[in-house]
mmCIF file of C-alpha atoms in Angstrom:
data_model
loop_
_atom_site.group_PDB
_atom_site.id
_atom_site.type_symbol
_atom_site.label_atom_id
_atom_site.label_comp_id
_atom_site.label_asym_id
_atom_site.label_seq_id
_atom_site.Cartn_x
_atom_site.Cartn_y
_atom_site.Cartn_z
ATOM 1 C CA UNK A 1 -56.454 195.633 63.040
ATOM 2 C CA UNK A 2 -54.455 193.272 60.438
ATOM 3 C CA UNK A 3 -52.559 195.985 59.226
ATOM 4 C CA UNK A 4 -51.280 196.916 62.756
ATOM 5 C CA UNK A 5 -50.519 193.327 63.607
ATOM 6 C CA UNK A 6 -48.349 193.035 60.218
ATOM 7 C CA UNK A 7 -46.595 196.349 60.963
ATOM 8 C CA UNK A 8 -45.982 195.104 64.540
ATOM 9 C CA UNK A 9 -43.978 191.942 63.007
ATOM 10 C CA UNK A 10 -42.130 193.980 60.688
ATOM 11 C CA UNK A 11 -40.854 196.505 63.111
ATOM 12 C CA UNK A 12 -40.059 193.975 65.849
ATOM 13 C CA UNK A 13 -38.505 191.595 63.454
ATOM 14 C CA UNK A 14 -36.241 194.451 61.937
ATOM 15 C CA UNK A 15 -35.264 195.512 65.349
ATOM 16 C CA UNK A 16 -34.336 192.224 66.682
ATOM 17 C CA UNK A 17 -32.006 191.345 63.670
ATOM 18 C CA UNK A 18 -30.435 194.757 63.489
ATOM 19 C CA UNK A 19 -29.553 194.472 66.994
ATOM 20 C CA UNK A 20 -28.281 191.000 66.375
ATOM 21 C CA UNK A 21 -26.281 192.199 63.350
ATOM 22 C CA UNK A 22 -24.296 194.625 65.678
ATOM 23 C CA UNK A 23 -22.324 191.737 67.014
ATOM 24 C CA UNK A 24 -20.553 191.174 63.670
ATOM 25 C CA UNK A 25 -19.318 194.692 62.892
ATOM 26 C CA UNK A 26 -16.398 193.367 60.548
ATOM 27 C CA UNK A 27 -18.696 191.606 58.343
ATOM 28 C CA UNK A 28 -21.913 194.146 58.444
ATOM 29 C CA UNK A 29 -20.026 197.364 58.802
ATOM 30 C CA UNK A 30 -22.572 200.166 57.971
ATOM 31 C CA UNK A 31 -25.743 200.977 59.673
ATOM 32 C CA UNK A 32 -27.445 201.045 56.159
ATOM 33 C CA UNK A 33 -26.212 197.853 55.505
ATOM 34 C CA UNK A 34 -27.635 196.552 58.783
ATOM 35 C CA UNK A 35 -31.138 198.146 58.137
ATOM 36 C CA UNK A 36 -31.252 196.676 54.582
ATOM 37 C CA UNK A 37 -30.775 193.005 55.685
ATOM 38 C CA UNK A 38 -32.644 193.339 58.845
ATOM 39 C CA UNK A 39 -35.536 194.704 56.685
ATOM 40 C CA UNK A 40 -35.255 192.004 54.175
ATOM 41 C CA UNK A 41 -35.517 189.409 57.142
ATOM 42 C CA UNK A 42 -38.540 191.134 58.679
ATOM 43 C CA UNK A 43 -40.421 191.575 55.223
ATOM 44 C CA UNK A 44 -39.737 187.895 54.424
ATOM 45 C CA UNK A 45 -41.148 186.790 57.965
ATOM 46 C CA UNK A 46 -44.271 189.210 57.269
ATOM 47 C CA UNK A 47 -44.942 187.547 53.900
ATOM 48 C CA UNK A 48 -45.401 184.119 55.537
ATOM 49 C CA UNK A 49 -48.521 185.969 57.387
ATOM 50 C CA UNK A 50 -49.983 188.088 54.237
ATOM 51 C CA UNK A 51 -49.771 185.658 51.631
ATOM 52 C CA UNK A 52 -52.555 183.327 52.445
ATOM 53 C CA UNK A 53 -54.595 186.431 53.381
ATOM 54 C CA UNK A 54 -54.241 188.344 50.410
ATOM 55 C CA UNK A 55 -54.705 185.188 48.219
ATOM 56 C CA UNK A 56 -58.080 184.424 50.045
ATOM 57 C CA UNK A 57 -59.076 188.029 49.561
ATOM 58 C CA UNK A 58 -58.150 188.042 45.853
ATOM 59 C CA UNK A 59 -60.270 185.036 45.357
ATOM 60 C CA UNK A 60 -63.222 186.625 47.017
ATOM 61 C CA UNK A 61 -62.907 189.690 44.822
ATOM 62 C CA UNK A 62 -63.123 187.554 41.776
ATOM 63 C CA UNK A 63 -66.181 185.805 42.982
ATOM 64 C CA UNK A 64 -68.586 188.917 42.581
ATOM 65 C CA UNK A 65 -70.836 187.342 40.081
ATOM 66 C CA UNK A 66 -71.169 184.219 42.221
ATOM 67 C CA UNK A 67 -72.887 183.952 45.537
ATOM 68 C CA UNK A 68 -70.454 185.611 48.057
ATOM 69 C CA UNK A 69 -68.318 183.169 49.864
ATOM 70 C CA UNK A 70 -66.737 183.956 53.166
ATOM 71 C CA UNK A 71 -62.947 183.553 53.946
ATOM 72 C CA UNK A 72 -63.404 180.347 55.562
ATOM 73 C CA UNK A 73 -65.034 178.806 52.653
ATOM 74 C CA UNK A 74 -62.597 180.165 50.230
ATOM 75 C CA UNK A 75 -59.662 178.802 52.421
ATOM 76 C CA UNK A 76 -61.509 175.206 52.338
ATOM 77 C CA UNK A 77 -62.006 175.311 48.552
ATOM 78 C CA UNK A 78 -58.165 176.024 48.277
ATOM 79 C CA UNK A 79 -57.219 173.484 50.536
ATOM 80 C CA UNK A 80 -58.672 171.068 48.353
ATOM 81 C CA UNK A 81 -55.412 171.406 46.162
ATOM 82 C CA UNK A 82 -53.358 170.734 49.177
ATOM 83 C CA UNK A 83 -51.980 172.944 52.006
ATOM 84 C CA UNK A 84 -49.643 174.873 49.586
ATOM 85 C CA UNK A 85 -52.501 176.031 47.562
ATOM 86 C CA UNK A 86 -52.627 178.885 50.243
ATOM 87 C CA UNK A 87 -49.359 180.020 49.467
ATOM 88 C CA UNK A 88 -49.663 180.813 45.505
ATOM 89 C CA UNK A 89 -47.409 183.613 44.433
ATOM 90 C CA UNK A 90 -45.250 183.319 47.867
ATOM 91 C CA UNK A 91 -42.281 183.706 45.978
ATOM 92 C CA UNK A 92 -43.454 187.314 44.521
ATOM 93 C CA UNK A 93 -44.600 188.163 48.127
ATOM 94 C CA UNK A 94 -41.312 187.384 49.519
ATOM 95 C CA UNK A 95 -39.612 189.468 47.064
ATOM 96 C CA UNK A 96 -42.318 192.377 47.204
ATOM 97 C CA UNK A 97 -42.037 192.600 50.980
ATOM 98 C CA UNK A 98 -38.580 191.322 51.316
ATOM 99 C CA UNK A 99 -37.110 193.929 49.095
ATOM 100 C CA UNK A 100 -39.503 196.502 49.544
ATOM 101 C CA UNK A 101 -38.952 196.546 53.733
ATOM 102 C CA UNK A 102 -35.191 196.296 52.954
ATOM 103 C CA UNK A 103 -35.443 199.455 50.843
ATOM 104 C CA UNK A 104 -37.495 201.169 53.371
ATOM 105 C CA UNK A 105 -35.493 200.640 56.404
ATOM 106 C CA UNK A 106 -32.307 201.550 54.655
ATOM 107 C CA UNK A 107 -33.599 204.521 52.737
ATOM 108 C CA UNK A 108 -34.749 205.553 56.099
ATOM 109 C CA UNK A 109 -31.235 204.977 57.708
ATOM 110 C CA UNK A 110 -29.557 206.772 54.750
ATOM 111 C CA UNK A 111 -31.855 210.050 54.725
ATOM 112 C CA UNK A 112 -31.537 210.394 58.393
ATOM 113 C CA UNK A 113 -27.842 210.307 58.371
ATOM 114 C CA UNK A 114 -27.697 212.600 55.384
ATOM 115 C CA UNK A 115 -29.862 215.062 57.260
ATOM 116 C CA UNK A 116 -28.054 214.630 60.409
ATOM 117 C CA UNK A 117 -31.238 213.892 62.235
ATOM 118 C CA UNK A 118 -30.182 212.033 65.374
ATOM 119 C CA UNK A 119 -27.496 214.822 66.075
ATOM 120 C CA UNK A 120 -30.344 217.624 65.823
ATOM 121 C CA UNK A 121 -32.298 218.523 68.830
ATOM 122 C CA UNK A 122 -34.896 221.126 67.711
ATOM 123 C CA UNK A 123 -37.519 221.235 65.056
ATOM 124 C CA UNK A 124 -35.384 220.333 62.416
ATOM 125 C CA UNK A 125 -34.924 216.832 63.803
ATOM 126 C CA UNK A 126 -38.733 216.353 63.459
ATOM 127 C CA UNK A 127 -38.878 217.465 60.068
ATOM 128 C CA UNK A 128 -36.108 215.310 59.200
ATOM 129 C CA UNK A 129 -37.685 212.322 60.150
ATOM 130 C CA UNK A 130 -40.664 213.402 58.397
ATOM 131 C CA UNK A 131 -38.734 213.540 54.964
ATOM 132 C CA UNK A 132 -36.866 210.242 55.860
ATOM 133 C CA UNK A 133 -40.094 208.429 56.287
ATOM 134 C CA UNK A 134 -41.547 210.121 52.974
ATOM 135 C CA UNK A 135 -38.363 208.932 51.094
ATOM 136 C CA UNK A 136 -38.635 205.612 52.848
ATOM 137 C CA UNK A 137 -42.383 205.155 51.669
ATOM 138 C CA UNK A 138 -41.665 205.990 48.076
ATOM 139 C CA UNK A 139 -38.560 203.745 47.986
ATOM 140 C CA UNK A 140 -40.860 200.840 49.380
ATOM 141 C CA UNK A 141 -43.315 201.191 46.483
ATOM 142 C CA UNK A 142 -40.605 201.684 43.768
ATOM 143 C CA UNK A 143 -40.116 198.056 43.963
ATOM 144 C CA UNK A 144 -43.177 196.917 45.955
ATOM 145 C CA UNK A 145 -45.789 198.082 43.244
ATOM 146 C CA UNK A 146 -44.674 196.204 40.251
ATOM 147 C CA UNK A 147 -44.142 192.909 42.188
ATOM 148 C CA UNK A 148 -47.478 193.196 43.989
ATOM 149 C CA UNK A 149 -49.049 193.766 40.407
ATOM 150 C CA UNK A 150 -47.374 190.428 39.389
ATOM 151 C CA UNK A 151 -48.205 188.924 42.563
ATOM 152 C CA UNK A 152 -51.962 189.637 42.285
ATOM 153 C CA UNK A 153 -52.201 188.202 38.703
ATOM 154 C CA UNK A 154 -50.567 184.917 39.939
ATOM 155 C CA UNK A 155 -52.894 184.892 42.846
ATOM 156 C CA UNK A 156 -56.063 185.697 40.536
ATOM 157 C CA UNK A 157 -55.577 182.920 38.455
ATOM 158 C CA UNK A 158 -58.080 179.829 38.737
ATOM 159 C CA UNK A 159 -56.708 177.410 41.029
ATOM 160 C CA UNK A 160 -58.109 174.443 38.923
ATOM 161 C CA UNK A 161 -55.967 175.993 35.982
ATOM 162 C CA UNK A 162 -53.216 173.456 36.613
ATOM 163 C CA UNK A 163 -51.690 170.797 38.797
ATOM 164 C CA UNK A 164 -50.750 172.678 41.881
ATOM 165 C CA UNK A 165 -47.327 171.375 42.740
ATOM 166 C CA UNK A 166 -44.763 173.135 44.941
ATOM 167 C CA UNK A 167 -42.416 174.297 42.126
ATOM 168 C CA UNK A 168 -45.615 175.664 40.121
ATOM 169 C CA UNK A 169 -46.745 177.669 43.147
ATOM 170 C CA UNK A 170 -43.355 179.237 44.345
ATOM 171 C CA UNK A 171 -41.117 179.630 41.332
ATOM 172 C CA UNK A 172 -42.266 178.341 38.062
ATOM 173 C CA UNK A 173 -45.491 179.970 37.678
ATOM 174 C CA UNK A 174 -44.667 183.181 39.252
ATOM 175 C CA UNK A 175 -41.726 183.251 36.842
ATOM 176 C CA UNK A 176 -43.993 182.341 33.837
ATOM 177 C CA UNK A 177 -46.673 184.847 34.590
ATOM 178 C CA UNK A 178 -44.161 187.369 35.102
ATOM 179 C CA UNK A 179 -42.486 186.915 31.586
ATOM 180 C CA UNK A 180 -45.738 186.825 30.005
ATOM 181 C CA UNK A 181 -46.791 190.266 31.567
ATOM 182 C CA UNK A 182 -43.692 191.885 30.629
ATOM 183 C CA UNK A 183 -43.624 190.868 27.089
ATOM 184 C CA UNK A 184 -47.499 191.517 26.459
ATOM 185 C CA UNK A 185 -47.674 194.730 28.601
ATOM 186 C CA UNK A 186 -44.200 196.248 29.143
ATOM 187 C CA UNK A 187 -42.469 197.509 32.458
ATOM 188 C CA UNK A 188 -44.584 200.655 32.615
ATOM 189 C CA UNK A 189 -47.856 198.581 33.004
ATOM 190 C CA UNK A 190 -46.527 197.382 36.511
ATOM 191 C CA UNK A 191 -46.478 201.131 37.586
ATOM 192 C CA UNK A 192 -50.558 201.646 37.180
ATOM 193 C CA UNK A 193 -51.951 203.411 40.105
ATOM 194 C CA UNK A 194 -48.600 204.699 41.061
ATOM 195 C CA UNK A 195 -49.615 207.967 42.095
ATOM 196 C CA UNK A 196 -51.988 206.605 44.490
ATOM 197 C CA UNK A 197 -49.398 204.111 46.006
ATOM 198 C CA UNK A 198 -46.652 206.652 46.213
ATOM 199 C CA UNK A 199 -49.260 209.210 47.801
ATOM 200 C CA UNK A 200 -50.222 206.454 50.132
ATOM 201 C CA UNK A 201 -46.424 205.538 51.088
ATOM 202 C CA UNK A 202 -45.322 209.592 51.773
ATOM 203 C CA UNK A 203 -47.272 210.052 54.772
#
């Protein structure tokens, strides 16, 4: 499935970057720091893949009152505005996945070390990994949920609402929409559905 592919990209990229960083012990001194840097790199790579997929999915969901559109049809409609139209909300996607995955791997590493998971040889090692995994999942959604909410708002906008330029998609539009939401709804509104998100992150 697509989710399995995305996770494979994240874990493979994170492991390779983490391994590469071990060659610079004087610069990147702690395992937790390596996990954070390699996690951000992995999330950023993954965002290149997921951004157009999520944009197309969101645009399809907006068309419930119209005749159904297949994913290729929606993609062709978006591409009329240029190839970068498939990357609307990309900046927020990078922040969500980059920061979220960085927190995930660094939290997992920190909790494992705190619980001495790697030194344990009995059932406590298994339980420690479960606790570390649950904590890492919650850490991801602490930053991922509000950024995902903002990204979805940006991606759900009518693609003909403005001239679709590079800066409009990647920086200015995302910033503009984020500020509008924060001013009108407050930070708490970005955590709607947090119980479901955190519940999904714990397993």
